[in-house]
Coordinates of C-alpha atoms and ligand atoms in Angstrom, one line a residue:
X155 CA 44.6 -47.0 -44.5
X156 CA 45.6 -44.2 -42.5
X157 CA 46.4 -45.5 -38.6
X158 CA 43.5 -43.4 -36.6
X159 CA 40.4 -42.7 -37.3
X160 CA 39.1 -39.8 -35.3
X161 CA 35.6 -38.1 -35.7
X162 CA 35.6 -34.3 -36.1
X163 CA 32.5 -32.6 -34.8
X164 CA 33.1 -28.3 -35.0
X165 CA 29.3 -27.8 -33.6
X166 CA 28.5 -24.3 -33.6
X167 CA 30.0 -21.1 -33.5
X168 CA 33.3 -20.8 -32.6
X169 CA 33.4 -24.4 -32.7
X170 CA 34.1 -24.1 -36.2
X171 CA 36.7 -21.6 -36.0
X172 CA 38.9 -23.5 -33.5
X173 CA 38.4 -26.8 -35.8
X174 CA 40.6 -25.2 -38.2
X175 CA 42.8 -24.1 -36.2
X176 CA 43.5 -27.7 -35.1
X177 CA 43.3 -29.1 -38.6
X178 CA 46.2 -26.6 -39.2
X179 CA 48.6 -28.1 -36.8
X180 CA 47.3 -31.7 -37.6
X181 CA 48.7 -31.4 -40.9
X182 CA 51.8 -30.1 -39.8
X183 CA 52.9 -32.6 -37.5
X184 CA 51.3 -34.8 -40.1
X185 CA 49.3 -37.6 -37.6
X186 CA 48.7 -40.2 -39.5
X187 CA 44.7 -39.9 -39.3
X188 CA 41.4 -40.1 -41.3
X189 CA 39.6 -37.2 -39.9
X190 CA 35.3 -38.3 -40.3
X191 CA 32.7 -34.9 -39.9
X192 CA 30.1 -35.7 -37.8
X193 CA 26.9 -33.7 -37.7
X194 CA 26.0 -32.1 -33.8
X195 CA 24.7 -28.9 -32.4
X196 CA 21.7 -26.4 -32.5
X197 CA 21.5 -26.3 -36.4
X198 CA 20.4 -29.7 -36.3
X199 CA 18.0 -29.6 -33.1
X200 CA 16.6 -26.6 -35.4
X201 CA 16.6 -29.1 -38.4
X202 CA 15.9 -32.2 -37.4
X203 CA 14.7 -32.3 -33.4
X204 CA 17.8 -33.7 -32.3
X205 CA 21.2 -32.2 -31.7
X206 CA 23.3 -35.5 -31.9
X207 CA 21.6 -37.4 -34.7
X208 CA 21.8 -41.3 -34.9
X209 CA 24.6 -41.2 -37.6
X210 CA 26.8 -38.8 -35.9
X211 CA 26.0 -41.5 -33.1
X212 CA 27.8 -44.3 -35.4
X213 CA 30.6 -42.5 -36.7
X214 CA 31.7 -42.1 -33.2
X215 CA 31.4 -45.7 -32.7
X216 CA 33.3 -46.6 -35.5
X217 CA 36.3 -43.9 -34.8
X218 CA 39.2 -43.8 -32.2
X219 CA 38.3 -41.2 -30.7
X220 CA 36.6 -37.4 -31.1
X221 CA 37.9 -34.0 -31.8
X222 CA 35.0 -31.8 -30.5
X223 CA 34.3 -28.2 -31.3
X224 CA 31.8 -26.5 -28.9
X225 CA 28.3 -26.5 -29.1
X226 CA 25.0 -24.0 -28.7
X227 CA 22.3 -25.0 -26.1
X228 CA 19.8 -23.0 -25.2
X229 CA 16.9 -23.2 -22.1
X230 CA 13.7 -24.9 -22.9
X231 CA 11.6 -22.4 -23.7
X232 CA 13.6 -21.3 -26.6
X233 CA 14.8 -24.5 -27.5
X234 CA 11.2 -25.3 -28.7
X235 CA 10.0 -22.2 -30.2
X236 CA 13.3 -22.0 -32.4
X237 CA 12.7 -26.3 -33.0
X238 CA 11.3 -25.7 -37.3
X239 CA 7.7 -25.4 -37.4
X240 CA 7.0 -29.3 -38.7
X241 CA 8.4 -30.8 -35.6
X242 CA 6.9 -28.7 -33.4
X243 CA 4.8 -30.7 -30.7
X244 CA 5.9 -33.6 -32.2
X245 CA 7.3 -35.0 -29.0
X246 CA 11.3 -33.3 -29.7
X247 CA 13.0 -32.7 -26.3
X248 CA 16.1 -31.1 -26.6
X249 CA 19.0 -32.7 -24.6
X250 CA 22.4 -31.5 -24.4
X251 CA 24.7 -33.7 -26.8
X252 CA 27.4 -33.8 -24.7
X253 CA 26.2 -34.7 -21.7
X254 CA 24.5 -37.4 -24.0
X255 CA 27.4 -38.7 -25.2
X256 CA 29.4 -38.8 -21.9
X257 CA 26.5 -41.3 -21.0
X258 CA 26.1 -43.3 -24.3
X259 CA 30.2 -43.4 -24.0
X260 CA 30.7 -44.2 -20.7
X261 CA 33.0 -41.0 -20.4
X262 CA 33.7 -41.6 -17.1
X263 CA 36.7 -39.4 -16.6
X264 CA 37.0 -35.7 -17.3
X265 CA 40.7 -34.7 -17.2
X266 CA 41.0 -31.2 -17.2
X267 CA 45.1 -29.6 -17.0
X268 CA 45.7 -26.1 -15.9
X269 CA 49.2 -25.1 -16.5
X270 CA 50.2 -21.7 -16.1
X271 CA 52.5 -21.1 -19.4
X272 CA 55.2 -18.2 -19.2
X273 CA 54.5 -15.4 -20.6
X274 CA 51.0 -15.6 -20.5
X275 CA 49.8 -11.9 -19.3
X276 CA 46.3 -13.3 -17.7
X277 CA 48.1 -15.7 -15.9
X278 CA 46.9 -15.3 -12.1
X279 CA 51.0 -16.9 -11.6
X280 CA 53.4 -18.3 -13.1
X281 CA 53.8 -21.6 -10.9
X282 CA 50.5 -23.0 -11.2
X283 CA 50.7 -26.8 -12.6
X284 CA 46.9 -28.3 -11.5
X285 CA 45.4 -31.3 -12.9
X286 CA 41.4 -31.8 -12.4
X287 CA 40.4 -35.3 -12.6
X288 CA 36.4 -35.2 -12.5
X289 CA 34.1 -38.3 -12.2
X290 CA 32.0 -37.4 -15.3
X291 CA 29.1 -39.6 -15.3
X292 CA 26.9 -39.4 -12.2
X293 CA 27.1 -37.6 -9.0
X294 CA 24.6 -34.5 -9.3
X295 CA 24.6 -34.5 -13.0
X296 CA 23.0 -38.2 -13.1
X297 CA 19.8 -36.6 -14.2
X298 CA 17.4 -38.2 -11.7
X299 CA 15.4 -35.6 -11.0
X300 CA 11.7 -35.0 -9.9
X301 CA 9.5 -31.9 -9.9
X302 CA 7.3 -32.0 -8.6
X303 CA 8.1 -34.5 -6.0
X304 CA 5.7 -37.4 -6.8
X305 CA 3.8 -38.7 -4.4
X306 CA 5.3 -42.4 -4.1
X307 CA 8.7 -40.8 -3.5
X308 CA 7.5 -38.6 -0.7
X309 CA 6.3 -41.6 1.1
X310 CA 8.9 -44.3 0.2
X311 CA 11.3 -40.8 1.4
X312 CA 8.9 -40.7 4.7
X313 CA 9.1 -44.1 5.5
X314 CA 12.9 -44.2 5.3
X315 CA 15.1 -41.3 6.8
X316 CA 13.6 -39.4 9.8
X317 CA 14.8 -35.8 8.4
X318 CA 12.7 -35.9 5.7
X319 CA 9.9 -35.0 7.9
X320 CA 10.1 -31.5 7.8
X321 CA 9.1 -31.5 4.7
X322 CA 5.5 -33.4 5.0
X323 CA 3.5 -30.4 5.0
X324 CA 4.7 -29.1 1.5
X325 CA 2.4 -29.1 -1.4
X326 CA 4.5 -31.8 -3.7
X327 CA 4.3 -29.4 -6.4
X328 CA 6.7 -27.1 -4.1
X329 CA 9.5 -29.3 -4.0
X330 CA 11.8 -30.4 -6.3
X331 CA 14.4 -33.5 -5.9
X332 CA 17.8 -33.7 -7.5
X333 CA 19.7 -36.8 -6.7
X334 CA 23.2 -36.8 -5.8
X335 CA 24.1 -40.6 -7.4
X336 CA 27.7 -41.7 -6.1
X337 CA 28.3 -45.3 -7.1
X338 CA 31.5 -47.4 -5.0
X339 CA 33.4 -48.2 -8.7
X340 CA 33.3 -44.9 -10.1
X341 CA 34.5 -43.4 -7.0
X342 CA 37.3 -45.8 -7.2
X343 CA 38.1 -45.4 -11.1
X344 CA 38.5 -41.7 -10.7
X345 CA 40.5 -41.6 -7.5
X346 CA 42.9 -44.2 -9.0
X347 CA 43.2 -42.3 -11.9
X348 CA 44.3 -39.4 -10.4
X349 CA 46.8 -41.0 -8.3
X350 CA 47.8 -43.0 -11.8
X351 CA 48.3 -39.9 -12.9
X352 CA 50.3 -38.8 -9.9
X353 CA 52.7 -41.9 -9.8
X354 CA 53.4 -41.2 -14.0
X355 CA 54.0 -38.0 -13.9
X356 CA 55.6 -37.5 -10.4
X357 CA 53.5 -35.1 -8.5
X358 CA 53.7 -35.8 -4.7
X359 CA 50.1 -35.2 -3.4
X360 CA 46.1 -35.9 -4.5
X361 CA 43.9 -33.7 -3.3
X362 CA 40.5 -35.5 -3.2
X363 CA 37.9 -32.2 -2.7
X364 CA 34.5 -33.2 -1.4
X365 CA 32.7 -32.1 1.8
X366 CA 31.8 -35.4 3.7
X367 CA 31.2 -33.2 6.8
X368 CA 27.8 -32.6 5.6
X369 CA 27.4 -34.8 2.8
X370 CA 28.2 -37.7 4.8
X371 CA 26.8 -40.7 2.4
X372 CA 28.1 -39.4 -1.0
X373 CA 31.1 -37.4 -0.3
X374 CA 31.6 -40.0 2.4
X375 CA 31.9 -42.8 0.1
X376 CA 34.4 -41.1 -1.9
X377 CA 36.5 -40.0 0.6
X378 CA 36.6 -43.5 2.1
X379 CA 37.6 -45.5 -1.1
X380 CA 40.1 -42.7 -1.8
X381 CA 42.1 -43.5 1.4
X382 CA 41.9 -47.1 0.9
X383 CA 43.6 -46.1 -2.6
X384 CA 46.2 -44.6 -1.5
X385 CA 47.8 -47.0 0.6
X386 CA 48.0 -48.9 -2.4
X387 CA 50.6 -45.3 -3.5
X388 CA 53.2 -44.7 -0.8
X389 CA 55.2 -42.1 -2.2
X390 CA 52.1 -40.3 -2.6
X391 CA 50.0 -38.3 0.0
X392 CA 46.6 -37.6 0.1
X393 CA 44.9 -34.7 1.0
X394 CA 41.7 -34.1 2.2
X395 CA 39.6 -30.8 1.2
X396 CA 36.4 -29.6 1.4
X397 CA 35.3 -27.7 -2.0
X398 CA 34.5 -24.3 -0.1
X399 CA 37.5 -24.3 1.5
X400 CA 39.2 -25.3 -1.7
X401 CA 37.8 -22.3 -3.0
X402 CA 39.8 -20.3 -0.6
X403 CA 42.7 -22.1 -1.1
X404 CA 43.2 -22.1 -4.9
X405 CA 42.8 -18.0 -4.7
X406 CA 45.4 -18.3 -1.7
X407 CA 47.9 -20.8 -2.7
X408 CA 47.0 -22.0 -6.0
X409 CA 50.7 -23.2 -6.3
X410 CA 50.6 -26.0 -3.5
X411 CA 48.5 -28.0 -5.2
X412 CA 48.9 -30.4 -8.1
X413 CA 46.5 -33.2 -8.6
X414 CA 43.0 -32.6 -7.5
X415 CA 40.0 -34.9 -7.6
X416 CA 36.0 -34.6 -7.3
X417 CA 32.8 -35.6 -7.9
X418 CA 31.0 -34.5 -11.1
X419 CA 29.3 -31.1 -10.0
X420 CA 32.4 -29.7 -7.2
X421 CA 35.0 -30.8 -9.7
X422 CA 32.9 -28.7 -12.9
X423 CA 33.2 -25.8 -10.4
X424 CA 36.8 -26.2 -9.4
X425 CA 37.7 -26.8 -13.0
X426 CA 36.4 -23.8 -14.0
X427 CA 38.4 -21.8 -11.1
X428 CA 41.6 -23.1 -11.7
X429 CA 41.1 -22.8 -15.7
X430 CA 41.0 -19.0 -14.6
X431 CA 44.0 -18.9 -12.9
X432 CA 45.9 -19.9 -16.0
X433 CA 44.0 -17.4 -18.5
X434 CA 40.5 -18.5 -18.6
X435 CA 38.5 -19.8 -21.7
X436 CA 41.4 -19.6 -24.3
X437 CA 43.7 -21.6 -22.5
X438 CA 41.2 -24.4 -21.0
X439 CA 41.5 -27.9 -22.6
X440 CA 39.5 -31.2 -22.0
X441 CA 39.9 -34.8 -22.2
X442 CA 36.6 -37.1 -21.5
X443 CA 37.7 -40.5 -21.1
X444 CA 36.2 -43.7 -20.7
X445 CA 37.2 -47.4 -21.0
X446 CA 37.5 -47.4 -24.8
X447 CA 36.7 -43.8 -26.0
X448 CA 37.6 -40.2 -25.6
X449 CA 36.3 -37.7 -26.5
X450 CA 38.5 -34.2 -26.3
X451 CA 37.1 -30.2 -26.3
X452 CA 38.1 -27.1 -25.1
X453 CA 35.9 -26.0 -22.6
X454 CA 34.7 -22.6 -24.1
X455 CA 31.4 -23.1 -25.2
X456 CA 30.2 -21.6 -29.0
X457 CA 30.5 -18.0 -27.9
X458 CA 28.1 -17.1 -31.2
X459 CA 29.0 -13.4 -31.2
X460 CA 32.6 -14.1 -32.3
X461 CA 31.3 -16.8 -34.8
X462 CA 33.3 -17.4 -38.1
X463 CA 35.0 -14.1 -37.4
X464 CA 38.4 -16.1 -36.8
X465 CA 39.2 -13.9 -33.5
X466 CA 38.9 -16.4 -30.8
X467 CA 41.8 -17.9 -28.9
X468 CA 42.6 -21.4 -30.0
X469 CA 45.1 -22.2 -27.9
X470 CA 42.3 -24.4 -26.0
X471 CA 41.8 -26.1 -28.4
X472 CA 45.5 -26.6 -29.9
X473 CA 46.0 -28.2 -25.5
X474 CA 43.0 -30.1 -26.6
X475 CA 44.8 -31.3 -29.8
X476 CA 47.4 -32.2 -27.4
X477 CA 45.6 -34.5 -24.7
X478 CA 43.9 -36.4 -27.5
X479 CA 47.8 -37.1 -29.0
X480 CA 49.1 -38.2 -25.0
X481 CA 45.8 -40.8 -25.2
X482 CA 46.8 -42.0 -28.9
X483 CA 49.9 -42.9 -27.6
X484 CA 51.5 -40.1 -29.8
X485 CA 54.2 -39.0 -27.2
X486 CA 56.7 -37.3 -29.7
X487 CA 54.0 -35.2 -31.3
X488 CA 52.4 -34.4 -28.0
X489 CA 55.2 -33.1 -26.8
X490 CA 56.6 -31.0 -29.9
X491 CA 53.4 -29.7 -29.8
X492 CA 52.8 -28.2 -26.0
X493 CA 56.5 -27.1 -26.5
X494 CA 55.2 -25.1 -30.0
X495 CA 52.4 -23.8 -27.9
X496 CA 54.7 -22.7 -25.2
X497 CA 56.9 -21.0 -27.2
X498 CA 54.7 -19.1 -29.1
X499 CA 53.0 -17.8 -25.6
X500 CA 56.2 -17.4 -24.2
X501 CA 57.1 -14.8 -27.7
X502 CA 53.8 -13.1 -27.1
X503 CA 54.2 -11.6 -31.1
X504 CA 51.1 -13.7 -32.5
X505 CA 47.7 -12.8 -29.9
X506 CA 43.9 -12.9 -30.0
X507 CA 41.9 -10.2 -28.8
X508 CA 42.0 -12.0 -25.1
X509 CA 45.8 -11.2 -24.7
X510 CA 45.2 -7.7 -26.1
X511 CA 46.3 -9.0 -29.6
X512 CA 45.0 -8.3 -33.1
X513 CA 46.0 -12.1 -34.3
X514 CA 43.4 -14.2 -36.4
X515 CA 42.8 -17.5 -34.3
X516 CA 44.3 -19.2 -38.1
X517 CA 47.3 -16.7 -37.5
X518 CA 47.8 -17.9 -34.0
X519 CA 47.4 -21.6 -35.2
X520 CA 50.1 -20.8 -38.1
X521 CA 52.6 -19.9 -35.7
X522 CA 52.4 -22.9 -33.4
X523 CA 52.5 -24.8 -36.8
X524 CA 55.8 -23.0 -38.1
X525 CA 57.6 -24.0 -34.6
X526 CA 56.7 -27.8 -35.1
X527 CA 59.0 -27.6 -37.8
Ligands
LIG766 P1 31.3 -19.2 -24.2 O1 32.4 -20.0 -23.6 O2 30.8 -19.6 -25.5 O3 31.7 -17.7 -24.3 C1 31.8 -16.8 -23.3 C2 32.8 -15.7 -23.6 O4 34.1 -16.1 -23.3 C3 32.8 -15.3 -25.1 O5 31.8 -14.3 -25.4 C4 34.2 -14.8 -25.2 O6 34.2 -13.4 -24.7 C5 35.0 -15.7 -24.3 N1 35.6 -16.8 -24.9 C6 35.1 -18.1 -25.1 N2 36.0 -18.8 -25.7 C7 37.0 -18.1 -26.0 C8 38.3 -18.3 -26.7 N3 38.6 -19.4 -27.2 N4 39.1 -17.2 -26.9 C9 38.8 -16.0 -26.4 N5 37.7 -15.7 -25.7 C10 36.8 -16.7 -25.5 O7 30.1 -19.2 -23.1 P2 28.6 -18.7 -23.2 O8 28.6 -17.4 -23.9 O9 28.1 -18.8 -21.8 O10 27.8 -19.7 -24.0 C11 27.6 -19.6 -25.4 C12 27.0 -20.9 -25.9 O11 27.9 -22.0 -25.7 C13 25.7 -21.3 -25.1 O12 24.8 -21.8 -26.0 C14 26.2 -22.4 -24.2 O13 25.2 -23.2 -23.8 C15 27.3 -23.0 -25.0 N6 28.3 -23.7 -24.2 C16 28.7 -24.9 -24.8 C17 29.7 -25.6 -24.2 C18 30.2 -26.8 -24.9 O14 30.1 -27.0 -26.1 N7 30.8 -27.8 -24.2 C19 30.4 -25.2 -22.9 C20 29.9 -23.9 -22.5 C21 28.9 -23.2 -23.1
LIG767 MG1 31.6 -26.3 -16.6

């Protein structure tokens, strides 16, 4: 019996493409795995009303951890027209898989590194070494949301904070509610993780970006458990930043920064920032981590047009290969592996489209696989 058993979901698209890619490099550094296809994305919302079917579901739950391509999700309108015609009003309501399984999972954690590696031309600079930690699970994304506002809410909303009043006179079908969830222990679990993270790897600060100036209650709370954290971290500062500024700041000085942590909807925006200061989609990798799963991705979606034409950049993917190797424990292969990736960058002879190469994304994943050698 081979040592791991990790579930391989390609999803849609490009999801496939980069899937091989990794398999490529698997194989090379030969991880002792039993690689299990799982069954998720659009074709089977299309197929079967449901984009993450029960047994994909059960594979996961009787794996290590996934290897996730990317996925195709589309709004709700066309979700249900393109839903085959014998489920149609049957009750199907699409949902996106991977926020499902972030939930079902108890993916709490969503680590996202953005190292600039040399040599890469859509670098922003060359010193930028950020790490994203993002709560993952609640926050704005918790999905408790109303619209229109019903009518016990209103009143239970009347009856308990005074500046809701201005909105009395609004027909409740005008409004629309989003809540902002923060809960005390995930606030904690993804501050100490970043500062974990810190204390491991060296790094001198945490930036924990939030803006309890306004959002006093749920920014609040995560700024105040983060400073009781970080006593328990000495050698360690913490600093304090609210996400427009941070904004500002990661354009201005992107290189002062090292560790940075946030709530679920600031830290998907910053995320996506910094990814672009070290090359954008073909360079952004993902780890979501919980208690006794992970699930890894690169964070390009299934970018259809490019679909099984082999052209993307897989490097994302091959960073994601990476972070799933640091949580197995794999160290060694980890590390001949960014150091594979690094080199090949750093040679700039084997490039996708993105870098103003004419490379296959197999090509690109061949090259990082000769260097492992
Ligand atoms: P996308 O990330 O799929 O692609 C946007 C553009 O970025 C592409 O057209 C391409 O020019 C470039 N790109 C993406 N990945 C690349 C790579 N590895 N190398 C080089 N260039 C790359 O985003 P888009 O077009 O907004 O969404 C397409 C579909 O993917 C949608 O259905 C969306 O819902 C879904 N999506 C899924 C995600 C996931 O699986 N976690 C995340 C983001 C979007
Ligand atoms: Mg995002």
């Amino acid at each position: 019996m081979a040592k791991y058993k990790i579930a391989w979901l390609p999803g849609d698209g490009i999801g496939n493409d980069v899937m091989e890619a990794a398999k490529i490099v698997l194989d090379e550094l030969k991880l002792d795995a039993d690689y299990i296809p799982g069954d998720v994305g659009w074709e089977f919302w299309k197929k079967e009303g449901n984009p993450l079917p029960d047994r994909t579901i059960k594979i996961l739950k009787e794996t290590d951890c996934c290897l996730f391509g990317a996925i195709t999700s589309k709004p709700k309108e066309e979700a249900e027209k393109e839903v085959s015609a014998e489920l149609k009003e049957k009750g199907h309501v699409y949902s996106s898989p991977i926020v499902r399984l972030r939930q079902e999972f108890k993916l709490h954690t969503n680590l996202r590194p953005c190292k600039a590696y040399k040599g890469n031309p859509l670098n922003y600079r060359d010193d930028i070494d950020l790490v994203v930690f993002r709560e993952n699970t609640e926050g704005l994304y918790s999905g408790v949301e109303f619209h229109p506002l019903p009518k016990e809410v209103m009143d239970s909303l009347l009856e308990n904070h005074s500046k809701m009043k201005r909105f009395k006179e609004i027909p409740l079908e005008d409004i629309a509610l989003s809540c902002r969830i923060f809960t005390r222990k995930a606030c904690q679990s993804i501050v100490r993780q970043a500062f974990e993270y810190a204390k491991k790897f060296k790094r001198n600060s945490v930036t924990v970006v939030e803006k309890p100036n306004v959002i006093r209650e749920t920014s609040g709370l995560m700024i105040r458990e983060a400073r009781k954290i970080a006593q328990e971290y000495p050698g360690i500062e913490l600093w304090e930043t609210n996400v427009d500024a941070m904004c500002m700041w990661l354009v201005k000085n992107p290189q002062n920064y090292s560790v940075l942590v946030s709530s679920n909807m600031f830290g998907d925006i910053i995320s996506d920032l910094c990814a672009q200061l070290i090359g954008g989609l073909g360079f952004a990798s993902s780890a979501n981590i919980g208690d006794d799963y992970a699930l890894f991705e690169p964070t390009h979606g299934s970018a259809p047009k490019y679909a099984r034409q082999y052209k993307v950049n897989p490097m994302a993917m091959l960073l994601t290969v990476k972070l799933m190797l640091d949580y197995l424990g794999e160290k060694e292969l980890a590390q001949r592996l960014e150091n594979s990736i690094a080199q090949v960058i750093e040679e700039g002879k084997v490039r996708t489209y993105d870098l103003g190469g004419t490379a296959s994304t197999l090509d690109v994943a061949r090259e990082v696989a000769k260097k492992l050698s």
